Every structure is written in C-alpha cells, then in structure tokens.
Short mmCIF file of C-alpha atoms (C1' of nucleotides) in Angstrom, two decimals:
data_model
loop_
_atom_site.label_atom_id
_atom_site.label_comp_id
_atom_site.label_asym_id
_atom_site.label_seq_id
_atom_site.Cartn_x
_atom_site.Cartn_y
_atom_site.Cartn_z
CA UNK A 26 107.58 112.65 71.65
CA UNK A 27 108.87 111.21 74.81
CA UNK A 28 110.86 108.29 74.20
CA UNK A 29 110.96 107.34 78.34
CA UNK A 30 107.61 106.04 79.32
CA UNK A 31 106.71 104.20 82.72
CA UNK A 32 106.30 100.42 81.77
CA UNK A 33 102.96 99.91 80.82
CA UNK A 34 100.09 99.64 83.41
CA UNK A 35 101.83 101.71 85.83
CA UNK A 36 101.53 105.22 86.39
CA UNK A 37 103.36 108.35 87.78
CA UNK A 38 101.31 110.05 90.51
CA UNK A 39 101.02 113.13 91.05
CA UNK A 40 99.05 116.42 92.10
CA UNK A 41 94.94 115.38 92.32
CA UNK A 42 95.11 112.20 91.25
CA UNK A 43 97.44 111.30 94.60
CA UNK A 44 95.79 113.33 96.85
CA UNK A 45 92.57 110.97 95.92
CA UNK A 46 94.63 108.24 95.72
CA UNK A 47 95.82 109.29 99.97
CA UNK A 48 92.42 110.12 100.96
CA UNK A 49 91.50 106.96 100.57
CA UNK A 50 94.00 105.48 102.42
CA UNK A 51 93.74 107.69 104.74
CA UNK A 52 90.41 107.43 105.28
CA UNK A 53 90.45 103.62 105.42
CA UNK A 54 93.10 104.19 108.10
CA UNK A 55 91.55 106.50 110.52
CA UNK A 56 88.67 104.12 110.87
CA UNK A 57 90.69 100.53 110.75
CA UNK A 58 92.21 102.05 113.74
CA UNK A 59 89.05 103.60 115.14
CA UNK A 60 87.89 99.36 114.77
CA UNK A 61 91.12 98.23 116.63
CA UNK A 62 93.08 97.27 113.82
CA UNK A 63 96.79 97.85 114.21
CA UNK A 64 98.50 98.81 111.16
CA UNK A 65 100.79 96.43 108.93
CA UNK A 66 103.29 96.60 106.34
CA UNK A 67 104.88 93.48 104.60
CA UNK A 68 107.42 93.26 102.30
CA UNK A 69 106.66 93.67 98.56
CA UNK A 70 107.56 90.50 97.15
CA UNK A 71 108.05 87.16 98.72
CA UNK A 72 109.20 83.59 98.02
CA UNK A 73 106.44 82.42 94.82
CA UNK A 74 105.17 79.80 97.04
CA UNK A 75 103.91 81.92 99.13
CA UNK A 76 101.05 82.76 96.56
CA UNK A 77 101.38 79.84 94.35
CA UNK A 78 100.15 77.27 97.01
CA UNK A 79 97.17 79.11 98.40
CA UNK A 80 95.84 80.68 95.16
CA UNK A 81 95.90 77.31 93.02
CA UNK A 82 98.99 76.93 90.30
CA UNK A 83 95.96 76.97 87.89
CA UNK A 84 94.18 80.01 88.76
CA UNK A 85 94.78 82.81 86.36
CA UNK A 86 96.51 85.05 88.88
CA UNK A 87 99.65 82.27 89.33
CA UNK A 88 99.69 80.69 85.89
CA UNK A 89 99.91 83.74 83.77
CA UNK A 90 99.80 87.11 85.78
CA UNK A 91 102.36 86.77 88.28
CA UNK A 92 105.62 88.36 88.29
CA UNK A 93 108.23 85.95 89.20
CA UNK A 94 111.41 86.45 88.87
CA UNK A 95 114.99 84.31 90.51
CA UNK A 96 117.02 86.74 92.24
CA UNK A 97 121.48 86.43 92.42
CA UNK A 98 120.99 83.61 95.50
CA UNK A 99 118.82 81.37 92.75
CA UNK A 100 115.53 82.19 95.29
CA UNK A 101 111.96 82.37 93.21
CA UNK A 102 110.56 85.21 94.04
CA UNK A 103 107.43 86.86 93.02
CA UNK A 104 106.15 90.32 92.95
CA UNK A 105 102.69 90.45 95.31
CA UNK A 106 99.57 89.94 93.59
CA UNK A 107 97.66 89.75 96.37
CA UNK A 108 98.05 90.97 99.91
CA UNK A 109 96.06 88.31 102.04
CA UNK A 110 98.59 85.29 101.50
CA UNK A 111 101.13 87.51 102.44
CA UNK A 112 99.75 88.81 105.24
CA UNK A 113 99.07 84.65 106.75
CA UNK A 114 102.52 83.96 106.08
CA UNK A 115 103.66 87.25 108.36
CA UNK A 116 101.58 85.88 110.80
CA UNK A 117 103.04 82.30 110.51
CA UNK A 118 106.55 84.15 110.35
CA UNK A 119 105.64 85.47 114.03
CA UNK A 120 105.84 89.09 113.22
CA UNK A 121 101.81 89.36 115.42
CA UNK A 122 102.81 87.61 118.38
CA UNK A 123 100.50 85.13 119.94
CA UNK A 124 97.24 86.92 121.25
CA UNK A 125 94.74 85.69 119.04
CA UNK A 126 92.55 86.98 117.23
CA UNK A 127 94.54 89.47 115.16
CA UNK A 128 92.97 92.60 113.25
CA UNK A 129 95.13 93.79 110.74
CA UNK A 130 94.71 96.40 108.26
CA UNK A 131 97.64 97.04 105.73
CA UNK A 132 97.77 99.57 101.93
CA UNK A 133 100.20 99.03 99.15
CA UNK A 134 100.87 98.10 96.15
CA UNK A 135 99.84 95.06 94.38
CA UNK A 136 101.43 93.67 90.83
CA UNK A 137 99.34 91.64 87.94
CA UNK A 138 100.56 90.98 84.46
CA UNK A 139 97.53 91.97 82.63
CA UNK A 140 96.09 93.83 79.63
CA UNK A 141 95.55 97.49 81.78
CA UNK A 142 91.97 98.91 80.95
CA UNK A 143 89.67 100.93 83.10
CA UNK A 144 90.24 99.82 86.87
CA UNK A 145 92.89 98.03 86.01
CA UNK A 146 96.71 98.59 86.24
CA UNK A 147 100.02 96.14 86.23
CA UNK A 148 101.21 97.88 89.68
CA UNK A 149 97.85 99.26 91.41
CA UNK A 150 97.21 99.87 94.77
CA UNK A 151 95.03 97.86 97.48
CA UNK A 152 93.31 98.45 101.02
CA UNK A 153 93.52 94.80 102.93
CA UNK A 154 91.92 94.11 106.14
CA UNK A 155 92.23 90.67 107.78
CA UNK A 156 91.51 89.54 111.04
CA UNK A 157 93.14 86.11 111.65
CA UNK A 158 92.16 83.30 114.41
CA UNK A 159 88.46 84.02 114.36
CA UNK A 160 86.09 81.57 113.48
CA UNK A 161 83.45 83.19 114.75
CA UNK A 162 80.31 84.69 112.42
CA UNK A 163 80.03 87.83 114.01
CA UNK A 164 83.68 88.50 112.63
CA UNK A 165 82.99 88.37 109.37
CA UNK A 166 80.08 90.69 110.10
CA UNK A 167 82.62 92.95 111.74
CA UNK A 168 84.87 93.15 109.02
CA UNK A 169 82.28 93.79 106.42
CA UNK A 170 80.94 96.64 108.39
CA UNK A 171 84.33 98.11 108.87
CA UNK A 172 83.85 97.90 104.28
CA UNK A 173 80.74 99.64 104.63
CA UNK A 174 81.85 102.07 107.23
CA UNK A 175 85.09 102.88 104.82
CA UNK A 176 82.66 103.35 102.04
CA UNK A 177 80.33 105.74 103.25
CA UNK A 178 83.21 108.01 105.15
CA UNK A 179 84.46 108.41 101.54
CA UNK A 180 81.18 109.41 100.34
CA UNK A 181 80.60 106.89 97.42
CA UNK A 182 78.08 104.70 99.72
CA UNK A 183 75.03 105.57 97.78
CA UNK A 184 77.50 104.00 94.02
CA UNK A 185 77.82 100.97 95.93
CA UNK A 186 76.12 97.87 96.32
CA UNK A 187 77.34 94.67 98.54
CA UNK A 188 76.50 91.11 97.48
CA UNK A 189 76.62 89.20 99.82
CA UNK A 190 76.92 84.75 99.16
CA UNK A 191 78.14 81.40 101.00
CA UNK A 192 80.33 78.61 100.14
CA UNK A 193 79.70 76.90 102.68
CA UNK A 194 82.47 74.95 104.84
CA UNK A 195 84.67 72.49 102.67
CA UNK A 196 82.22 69.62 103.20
CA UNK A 197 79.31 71.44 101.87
CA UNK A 198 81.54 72.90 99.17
CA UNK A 199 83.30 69.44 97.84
CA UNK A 200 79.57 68.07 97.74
CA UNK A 201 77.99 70.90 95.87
CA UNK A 202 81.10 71.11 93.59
CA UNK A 203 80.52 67.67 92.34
CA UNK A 204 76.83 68.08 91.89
CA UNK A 205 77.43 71.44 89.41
CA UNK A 206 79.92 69.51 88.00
CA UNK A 207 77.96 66.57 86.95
CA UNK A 208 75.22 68.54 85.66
CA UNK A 209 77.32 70.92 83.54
CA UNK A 210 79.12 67.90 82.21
CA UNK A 211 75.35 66.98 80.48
CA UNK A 212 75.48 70.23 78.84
CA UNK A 213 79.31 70.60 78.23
CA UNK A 214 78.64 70.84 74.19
CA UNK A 215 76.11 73.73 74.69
CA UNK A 216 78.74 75.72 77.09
CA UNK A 217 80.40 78.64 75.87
CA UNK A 218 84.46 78.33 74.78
CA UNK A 219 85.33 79.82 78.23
CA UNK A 220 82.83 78.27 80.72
CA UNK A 221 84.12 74.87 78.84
CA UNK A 222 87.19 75.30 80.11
CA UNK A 223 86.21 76.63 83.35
CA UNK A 224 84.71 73.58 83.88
CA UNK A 225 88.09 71.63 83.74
CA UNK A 226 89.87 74.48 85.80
CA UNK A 227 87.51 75.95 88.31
CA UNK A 228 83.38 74.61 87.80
CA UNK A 229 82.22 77.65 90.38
CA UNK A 230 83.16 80.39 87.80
CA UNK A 231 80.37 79.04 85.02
CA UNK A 232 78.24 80.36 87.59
CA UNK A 233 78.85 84.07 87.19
CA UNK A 234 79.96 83.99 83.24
CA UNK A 235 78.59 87.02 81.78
CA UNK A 236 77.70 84.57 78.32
CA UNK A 237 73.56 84.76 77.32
CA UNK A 238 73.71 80.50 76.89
CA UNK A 239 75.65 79.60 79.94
CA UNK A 240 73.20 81.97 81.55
CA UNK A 241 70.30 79.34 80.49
CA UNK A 242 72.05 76.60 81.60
CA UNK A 243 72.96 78.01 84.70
CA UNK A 244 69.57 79.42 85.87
CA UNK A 245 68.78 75.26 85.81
CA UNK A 246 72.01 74.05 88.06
CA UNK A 247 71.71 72.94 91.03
CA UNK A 248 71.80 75.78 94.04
CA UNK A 249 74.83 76.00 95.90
CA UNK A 250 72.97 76.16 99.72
CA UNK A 251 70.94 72.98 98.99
CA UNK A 252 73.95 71.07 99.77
CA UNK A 253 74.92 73.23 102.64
CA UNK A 254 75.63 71.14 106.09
CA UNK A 255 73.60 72.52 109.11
CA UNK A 256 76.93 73.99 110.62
CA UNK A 257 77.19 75.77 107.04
CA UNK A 258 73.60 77.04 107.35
CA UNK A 259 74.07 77.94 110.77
CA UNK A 260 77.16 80.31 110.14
CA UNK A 261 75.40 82.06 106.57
CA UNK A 262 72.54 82.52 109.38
CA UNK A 263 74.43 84.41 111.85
CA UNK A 264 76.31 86.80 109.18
CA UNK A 265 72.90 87.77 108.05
CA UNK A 266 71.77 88.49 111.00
CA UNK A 267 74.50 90.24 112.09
CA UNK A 268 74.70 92.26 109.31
CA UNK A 269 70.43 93.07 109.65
CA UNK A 270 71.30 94.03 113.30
CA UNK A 271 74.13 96.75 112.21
CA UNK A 272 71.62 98.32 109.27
CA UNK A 273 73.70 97.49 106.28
CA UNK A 274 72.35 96.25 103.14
CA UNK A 275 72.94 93.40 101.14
CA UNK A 276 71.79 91.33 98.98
CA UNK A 277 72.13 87.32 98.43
CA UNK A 278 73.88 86.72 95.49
CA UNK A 279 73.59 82.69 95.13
CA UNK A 280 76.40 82.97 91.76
CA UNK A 281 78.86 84.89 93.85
CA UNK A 282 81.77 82.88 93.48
CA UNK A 283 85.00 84.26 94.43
CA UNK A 284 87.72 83.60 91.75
CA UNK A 285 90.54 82.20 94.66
CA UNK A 286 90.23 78.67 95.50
CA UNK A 287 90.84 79.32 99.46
CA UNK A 288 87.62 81.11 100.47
CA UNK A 289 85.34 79.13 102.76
CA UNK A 290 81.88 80.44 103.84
CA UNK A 291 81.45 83.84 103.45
CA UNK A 292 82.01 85.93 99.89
CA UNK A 293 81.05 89.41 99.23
CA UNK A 294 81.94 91.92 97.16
CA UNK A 295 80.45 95.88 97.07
CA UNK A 296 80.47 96.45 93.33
CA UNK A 297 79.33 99.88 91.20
CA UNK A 298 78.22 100.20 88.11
CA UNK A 299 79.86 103.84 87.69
CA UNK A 300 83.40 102.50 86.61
CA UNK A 301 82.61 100.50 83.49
CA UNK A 302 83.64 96.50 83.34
CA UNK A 303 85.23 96.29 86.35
CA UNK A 304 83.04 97.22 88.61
CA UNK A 305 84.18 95.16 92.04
CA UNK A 306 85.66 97.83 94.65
CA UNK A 307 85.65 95.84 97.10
CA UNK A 308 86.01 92.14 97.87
CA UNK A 309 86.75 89.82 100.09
CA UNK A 310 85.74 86.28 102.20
CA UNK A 311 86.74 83.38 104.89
CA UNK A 312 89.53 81.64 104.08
CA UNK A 313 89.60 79.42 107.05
CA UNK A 314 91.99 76.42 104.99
CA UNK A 315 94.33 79.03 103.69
CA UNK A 316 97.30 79.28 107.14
CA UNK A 317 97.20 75.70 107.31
CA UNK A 318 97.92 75.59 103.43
CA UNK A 319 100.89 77.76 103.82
CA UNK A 320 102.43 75.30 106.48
CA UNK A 321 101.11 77.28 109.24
CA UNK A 322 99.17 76.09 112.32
CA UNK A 323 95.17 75.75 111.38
CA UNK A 324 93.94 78.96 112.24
CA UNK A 325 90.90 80.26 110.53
CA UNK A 326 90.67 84.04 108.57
CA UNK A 327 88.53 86.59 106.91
CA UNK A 328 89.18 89.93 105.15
CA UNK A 329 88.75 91.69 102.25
CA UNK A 330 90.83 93.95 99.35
CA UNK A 331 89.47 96.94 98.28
CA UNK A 332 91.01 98.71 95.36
CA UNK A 333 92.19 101.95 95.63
CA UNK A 334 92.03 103.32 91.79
CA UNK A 335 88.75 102.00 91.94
CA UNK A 336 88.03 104.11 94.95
CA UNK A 337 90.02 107.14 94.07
CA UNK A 338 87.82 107.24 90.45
CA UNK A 339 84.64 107.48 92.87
CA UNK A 340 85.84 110.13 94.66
CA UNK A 341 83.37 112.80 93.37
CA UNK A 342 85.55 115.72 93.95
CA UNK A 343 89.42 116.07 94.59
CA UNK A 344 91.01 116.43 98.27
CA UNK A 345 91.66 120.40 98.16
CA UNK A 346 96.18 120.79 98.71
CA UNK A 347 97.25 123.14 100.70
CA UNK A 348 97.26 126.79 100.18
CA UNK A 349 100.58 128.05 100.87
CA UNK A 350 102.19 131.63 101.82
CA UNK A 351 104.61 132.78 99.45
CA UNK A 352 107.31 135.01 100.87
CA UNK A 353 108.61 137.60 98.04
CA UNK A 354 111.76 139.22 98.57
CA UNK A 355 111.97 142.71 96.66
CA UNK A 356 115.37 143.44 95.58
CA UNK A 357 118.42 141.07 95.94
CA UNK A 358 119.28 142.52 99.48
CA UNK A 359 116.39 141.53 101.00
CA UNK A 360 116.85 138.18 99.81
CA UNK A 361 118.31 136.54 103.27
CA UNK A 362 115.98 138.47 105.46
CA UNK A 363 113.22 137.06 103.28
CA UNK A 364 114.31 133.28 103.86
CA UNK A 365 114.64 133.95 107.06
CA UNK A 366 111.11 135.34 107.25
CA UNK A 367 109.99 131.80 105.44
CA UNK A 368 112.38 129.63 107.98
CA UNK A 369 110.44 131.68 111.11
CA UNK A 370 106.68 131.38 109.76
CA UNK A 371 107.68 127.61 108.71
CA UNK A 372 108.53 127.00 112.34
CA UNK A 373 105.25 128.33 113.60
CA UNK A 374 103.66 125.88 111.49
CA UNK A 375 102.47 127.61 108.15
CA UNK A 376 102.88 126.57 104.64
CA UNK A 377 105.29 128.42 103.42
CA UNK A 378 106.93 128.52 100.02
CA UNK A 379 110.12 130.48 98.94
CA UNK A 380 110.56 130.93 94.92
CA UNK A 381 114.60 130.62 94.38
CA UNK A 382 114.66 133.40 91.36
CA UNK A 383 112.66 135.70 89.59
CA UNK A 384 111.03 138.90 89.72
CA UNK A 385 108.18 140.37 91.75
CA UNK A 386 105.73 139.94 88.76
CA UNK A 387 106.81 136.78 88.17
CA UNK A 388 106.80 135.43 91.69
CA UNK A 389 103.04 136.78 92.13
CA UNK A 390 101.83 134.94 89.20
CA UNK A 391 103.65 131.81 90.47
CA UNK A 392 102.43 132.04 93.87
CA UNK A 393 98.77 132.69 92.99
CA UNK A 394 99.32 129.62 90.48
CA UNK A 395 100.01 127.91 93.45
CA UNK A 396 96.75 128.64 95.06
CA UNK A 397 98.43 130.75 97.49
CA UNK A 398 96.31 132.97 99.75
CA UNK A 399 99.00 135.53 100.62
CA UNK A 400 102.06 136.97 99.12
CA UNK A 401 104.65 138.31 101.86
CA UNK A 402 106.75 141.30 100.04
CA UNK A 403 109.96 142.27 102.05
CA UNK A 404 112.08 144.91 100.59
CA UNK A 405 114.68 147.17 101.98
CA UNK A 406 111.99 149.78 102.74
CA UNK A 407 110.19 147.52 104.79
CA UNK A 408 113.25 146.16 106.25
CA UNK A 409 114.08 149.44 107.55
CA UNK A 410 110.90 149.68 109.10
CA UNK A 411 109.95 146.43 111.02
CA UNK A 412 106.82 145.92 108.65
CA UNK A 413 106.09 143.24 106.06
CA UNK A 414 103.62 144.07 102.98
CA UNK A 415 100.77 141.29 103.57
CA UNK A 416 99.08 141.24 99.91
CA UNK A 417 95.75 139.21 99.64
CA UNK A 418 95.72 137.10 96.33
CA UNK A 419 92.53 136.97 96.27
CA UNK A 420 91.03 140.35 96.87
CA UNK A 421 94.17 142.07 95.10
CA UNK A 422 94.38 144.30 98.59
CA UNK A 423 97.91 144.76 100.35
CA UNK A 424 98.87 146.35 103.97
CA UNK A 425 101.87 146.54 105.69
CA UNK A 426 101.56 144.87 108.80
CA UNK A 427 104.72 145.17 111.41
CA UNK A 428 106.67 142.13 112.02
CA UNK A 429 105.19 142.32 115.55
CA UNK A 430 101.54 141.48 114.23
CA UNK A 431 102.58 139.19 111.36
CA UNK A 432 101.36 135.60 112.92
CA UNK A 433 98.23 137.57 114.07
CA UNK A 434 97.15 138.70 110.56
CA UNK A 435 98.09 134.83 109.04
CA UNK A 436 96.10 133.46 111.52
CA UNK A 437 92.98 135.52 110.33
"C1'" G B 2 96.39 85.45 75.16
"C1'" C B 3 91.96 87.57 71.92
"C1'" G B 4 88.95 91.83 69.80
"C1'" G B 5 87.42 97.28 68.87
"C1'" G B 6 88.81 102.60 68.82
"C1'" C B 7 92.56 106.28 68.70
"C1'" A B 8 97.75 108.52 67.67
"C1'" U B 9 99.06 116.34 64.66
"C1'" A B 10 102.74 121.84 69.69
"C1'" G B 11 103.51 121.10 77.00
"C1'" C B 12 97.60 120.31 77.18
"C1'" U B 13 92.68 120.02 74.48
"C1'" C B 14 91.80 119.56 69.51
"C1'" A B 15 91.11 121.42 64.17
"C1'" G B 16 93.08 120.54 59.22
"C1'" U B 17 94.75 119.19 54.20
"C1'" A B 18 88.86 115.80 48.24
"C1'" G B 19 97.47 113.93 48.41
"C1'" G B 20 100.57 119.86 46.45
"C1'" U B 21 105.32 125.05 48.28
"C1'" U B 22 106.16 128.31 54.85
"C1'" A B 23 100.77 122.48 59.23
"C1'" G B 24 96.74 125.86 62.50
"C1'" A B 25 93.50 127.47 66.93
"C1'" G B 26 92.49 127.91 72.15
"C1'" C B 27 94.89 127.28 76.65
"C1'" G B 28 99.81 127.08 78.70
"C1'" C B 29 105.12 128.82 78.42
"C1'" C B 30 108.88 133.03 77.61
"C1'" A B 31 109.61 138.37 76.85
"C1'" G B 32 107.86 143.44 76.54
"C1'" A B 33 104.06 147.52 77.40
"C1'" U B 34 104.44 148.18 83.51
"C1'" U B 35 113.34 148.87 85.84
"C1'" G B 36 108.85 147.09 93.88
"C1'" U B 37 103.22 143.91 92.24
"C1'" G B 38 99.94 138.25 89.74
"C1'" G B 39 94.89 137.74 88.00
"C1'" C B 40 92.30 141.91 82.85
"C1'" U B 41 94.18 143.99 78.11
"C1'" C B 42 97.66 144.62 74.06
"C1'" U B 43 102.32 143.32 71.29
"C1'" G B 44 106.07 139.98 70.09
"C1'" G B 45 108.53 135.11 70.66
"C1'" A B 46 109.85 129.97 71.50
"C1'" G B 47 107.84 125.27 70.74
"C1'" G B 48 106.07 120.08 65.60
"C1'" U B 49 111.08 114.24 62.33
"C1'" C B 50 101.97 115.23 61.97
"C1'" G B 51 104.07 107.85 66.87
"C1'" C B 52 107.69 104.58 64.04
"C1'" C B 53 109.01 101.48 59.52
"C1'" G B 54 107.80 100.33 54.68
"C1'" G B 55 104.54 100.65 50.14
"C1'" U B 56 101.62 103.37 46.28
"C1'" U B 57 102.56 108.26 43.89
"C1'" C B 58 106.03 113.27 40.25
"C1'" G B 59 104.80 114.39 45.45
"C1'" A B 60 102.21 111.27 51.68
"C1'" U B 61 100.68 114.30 57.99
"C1'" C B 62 96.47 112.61 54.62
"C1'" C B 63 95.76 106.46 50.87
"C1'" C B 64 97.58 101.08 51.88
"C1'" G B 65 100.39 97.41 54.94
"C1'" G B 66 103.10 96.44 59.21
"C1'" U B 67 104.71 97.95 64.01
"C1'" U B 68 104.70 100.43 68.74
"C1'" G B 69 102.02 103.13 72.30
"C1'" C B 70 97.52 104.65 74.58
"C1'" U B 71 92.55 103.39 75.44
"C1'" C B 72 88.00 100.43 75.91
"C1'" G B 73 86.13 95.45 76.07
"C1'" C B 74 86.81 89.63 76.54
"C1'" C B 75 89.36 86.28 79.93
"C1'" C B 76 90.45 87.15 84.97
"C1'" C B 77 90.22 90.29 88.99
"C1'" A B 78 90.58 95.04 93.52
#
RNA sequence: GCGGGCAUAGCUCAGUAGGUUAGAGCGCCAGAUUGUGGCUCUGGAGGUCGCCGGUUCGAUCCCGGUUGCUCGCCCCA
C-alpha cells in the first residue's frame, strides 16, 4: 500500500475528472466574457485580515477552518477561503483602475479546514463573479442571469433550482435581527443544541436549521420583509422584476440566510438535490458594507461562488480528449524519419503522439489505448518509396498513401 | 469538533463456521504471430489480507486501539 498520499481533502487530477473539472471553467469563461467581464487572477493567500474582518472572527469559516499560517517576515497569512474578500481588497489595492463599475470574473482554488465528504474538499475549486461599484438592482439581476446562463450552457439547468431571498439594507436588517432575536430568546430552552448557540453567534442561521423542533418554532418567528424599509422593498422589487423580465425562475425563499455576515439585500443560491447534503452549487449576494470594511472607499458589490466539484459531478457525461495520430516507426532506421514525420504533422496542427520504444504490436495496442484514430507506419520500404502506411484503428483497414497526399487523407 | 459505514493484487470484488501454497474478472508483461492493436490460446509477474496490540496451539477472519477512505452533523461552493 502506498505510504505517500495527498493530504487529506485534496485530490490529484487527472484524465476525466479534469477535463470536467476545465469544462466548467471554461464554459463559465466563454460566457463571463461574452457578459463583459474581464478576467482576474489574485494571489492565493493574503494577509488573514483580509478575510478575518469581513467574514466575522466568529463565523465558522475564520474561527476554525482557515488556514493561517506566519511566514519567515512574522506576516499572518492565510490560505483563501473565499474569493470575494479577496477580490475587494484587489480592487482597493488598485489593480482595476478607476472606471466604475467593475465586472470581474476569476476560477481557482479555494482552502477550508473541514471534515471532506461529498462536495466537499480541504483545497476545492470555485467560479467567482463580482461586479463592484453598482448599487443598482438591475445588477444583481445581471449577475444572477450570467448564474443561470452558466448553468444551462453546461447542461445541468433542468438539476437546478435558484432561491431567491432579501436581507434587506442594514437598517431593515439590524431591526429584524433584534425582533428574531427576542422571540427566539422566549423559546431558547425548546431550541435545539446548535440553533442555541446560533443564537449567541449568528440568530439568522436558526432560520434554515435542518432540526424538526426549531422548524416549529421557526414557522412562528417573525418574517424577515415585515421589517423591511421602503428603500429595502423597493430594491427586492426591482430584482424580481428584473429577473421575471429575463424568463428565469426563482423562487422566494423567506429562510435564505446566507452564512457570511457581509451580505446586504439580495441572497440566492441555485441548489440540486442530485449531489447528496451539500446540495448549494451556486451562491452568492450584495455585500454593499463589505469594501468599506476592508478600509476601502464605500463602494457597494454583488457576486456569487459557484463550486466547481459540485459542477463537474453534474456534468452528465465527460468532455471527450483528444484523439491523437500515432506515428509508428518500423525498424530502428526509420526511427528519425518517423519523428520527423510527427515534428511536420505537429506543425500543421494535428495531435500527434510518438511512443519512445517498443515494437509494432506493442505500439498499436498503445495507440488504440489512446483512442487514437490512425496509426502512421514508416519503415524502410516505405521510406524508399515516398509513401506512408495510413492504418485506420477503427475499421482495422490500412493504405499507403504518398507523403504528397498525407495531410489530405488526415484531414478526411 | 461529533456520529455511521468500509479497509484483501494496479482496478472492481470474492473468500476462509480461525488451520499448511489467499482467489476471480479486468489490467500489466511475455509467447503463439522476428513489419501490425482490438478476437483466441498458453505462460508469467504482482499480496507484510491498512497498522499496532490482545485472545488462541494457530488470526486475513474474533476482540480492542489506531490510521486512512467514505457518508452524514456543524458549516459551506
């Protein structure tokens, strides 16, 4: 038994399960851009402020599941959990110029010290689309259709749902907050363990606990958008509409309470039921307090994280690799002509592979384990006579075709 | 941090009511076929039965611990 593993809750990848894993990106990618989003990439870790401050030192994701670590200059640094608060301090760094809004759109990996289970790894990989500087409703409509759009160009649309919620601006929220809080306190003793101590640490969360008795209670607390401000209203109003006007479907989920303490507004999240507990694939919100939090100038923001395991698990079928040409020299002194034959077809653009040793039997088997399509065979006969033996891998059928006509026959 | 399941060949798995050399299929290597893969046949390599300890004349099997994987809770993408 191997005694060299990769550190638990991370993963080599390789063969199908990266080619899902770059579909996805790539898909996300093509139609970011197609939306105007330019392209990012941040650094992987970053001063542990950076998250600490914007996430809450009590959430789960600072307290227990970041990695932080002090590097030689004595700096606290932390490992990303998360790729929005690094992407507002990039922006408060300078690195998007002035022009505002921005539209950003950025894939990497993320890293959580957790128990790994299905969905869930210690380095896994995120989408992240923010645009920063708009307060504006119809962005956050915007960037949820860009979700949906994503979604259905990978084909897993019809596993999807999106909930859709409010929070309400921070008025609304610090009012309604105290309310829930108040009324859970009357029925503290008949919460469960957890929601008990989500009271102390974060009230909102009681309202999505999966337990049967805090369910109960619950169903009786007071509703989040009876406390909403007209300006609050007003804004969960537009999104709606916005999103009725483009044709996507949501629904209102009143519990939706997004774990991060810096979302504002708008929360949604397109969850499945195909991929057992952890079934959010997407997620995101306004975060409109979060830049200003950091130290940065107010400047309001909305995106979403979609994970990419998640996404590549949905797939329903594997991106095809590509089928290469194998050329096959026969006999040693062919052996140069034959690489050259590979270096020449390369050039032109094909996939071409060259096997380093080996006989002709062998290399066959290898190159139709590869999925090739054709074999090349190049031997001193053929040498002598300008030709090249094309053999099909498929059909079992072989011609020789001269050197002249070579690209020609590839090409069909 | 808490709970459940699992751990035998490269992979998928069988097995021994505790007993001498632990099996299959697939894969791998070689040969039949010294310039031809996929089919067939023959042969071969490959295992400290996760690790440590206990019970026993004897443990891969029973018991305890431990590690790993996995699923769930918390939390989250």
């Amino acid at each position: 038994m191997t005694s060299l593993r990769p550190v638990r809750g991370t993963h080599d990848l390789v063969g199908e399960d990266l080619r899902r894993q770059r579909h996805v990106i790539e898909t996300a990618r093509q139609i970011a851009e197609r939306y105007g989003y330019q392209e990012v990439s941040t650094p992987i870790f970053e001063f542990a402020e950076v998250f600490a401050r914007p996430l809450g030192e009590t959430s789960d994701v600072v307290s227990k599941e970041m990695y932080v670590f002090t590097d030689r200059g004595g700096d606290q640094l932390a490992l990303r959990p998360e790729y929005t608060a690094a992407m507002c301090r990039a922006f408060i760094s300078g690195a998007f110029g002035q022009a505002l809004p921005v539209k950003l759109f950025g894939a990497g990996p993320m890293f959580r010290y957790e128990r790994p289970q299905k969905g869930r790894l210690r380095q896994f990989h995120q989408i992240d689309i923010e645009v920063l500087g708009a307060a504006e409703p119809l962005a956050d409509v915007e960037v949820i259709a860009l979700g949906a759009r994503i979604l259905q160009a990978l084909g897993v649309a019809d596993e999807v749902a999106l909930e859709l919620n409010s929070l309400g601006d921070p008025v609304s929220r610090q009012a309604y907050r105290s309310a829930l809080v108040a009324y859970l306190a009357d029925h503290r003793a008949n919460l469960s363990a957890d929601s008990q101590t989500r009271l102390e640490r974060n009230p909102l969360r009681v309202l999505d606990s999966k337990d049967e008795g805090d369910r109960a209670i619950v169903a009786e607390a007071p509703l989040l958008d009876t406390y909403f401000n007209e300006e609050s209203q007003a804004f969960f109003a537009e999104v709606k509409a916005g999103l009725h006007a483009l044709g996507i479907a949501f629904t209102v989920n009143p519990k939706l309470v997004r774990g991060l303490d810096y979302y504002t507004h708008t929360t949604f999240e397109f969850t499945t039921t195909a991929l057992g507990a952890q079934g959010t694939v997407l997620a995101g919100g306004r975060y409109d307090g979060l830049i200003g939090m950091l130290g940065g100038p107010q400047t309001p923001g909305i995106g979403w994280a979609a994970g990419i395991e998640r996404l590549a698990m949905l797939l329903a079928t594997a991106p095809e690799s590509a089928r290469p040409v194998v050329v096959v020299p026969v006999g040693p002194a062919s052996e140069l002509a034959a690489l050259a034959l590979a270096e020449e077809l390369r050039a032109a653009g094909h996939v071409v592979d060259y096997g380093f040793r080996g006989k002709v039997g062998q290399r066959l088997k290898r190159a139709a384990q590869q999925g090739a399509r054709y074999a090349l065979l190049l031997g001193e006969d053929e040498l002598a006579r300008g030709e090249v033996v094309v053999r099909d891998l498929e059909q079992g059928a072989q011609e020789a075709v001269p050197r002249s006509s070579l690209a020609a026959r590839l090409a069909g």
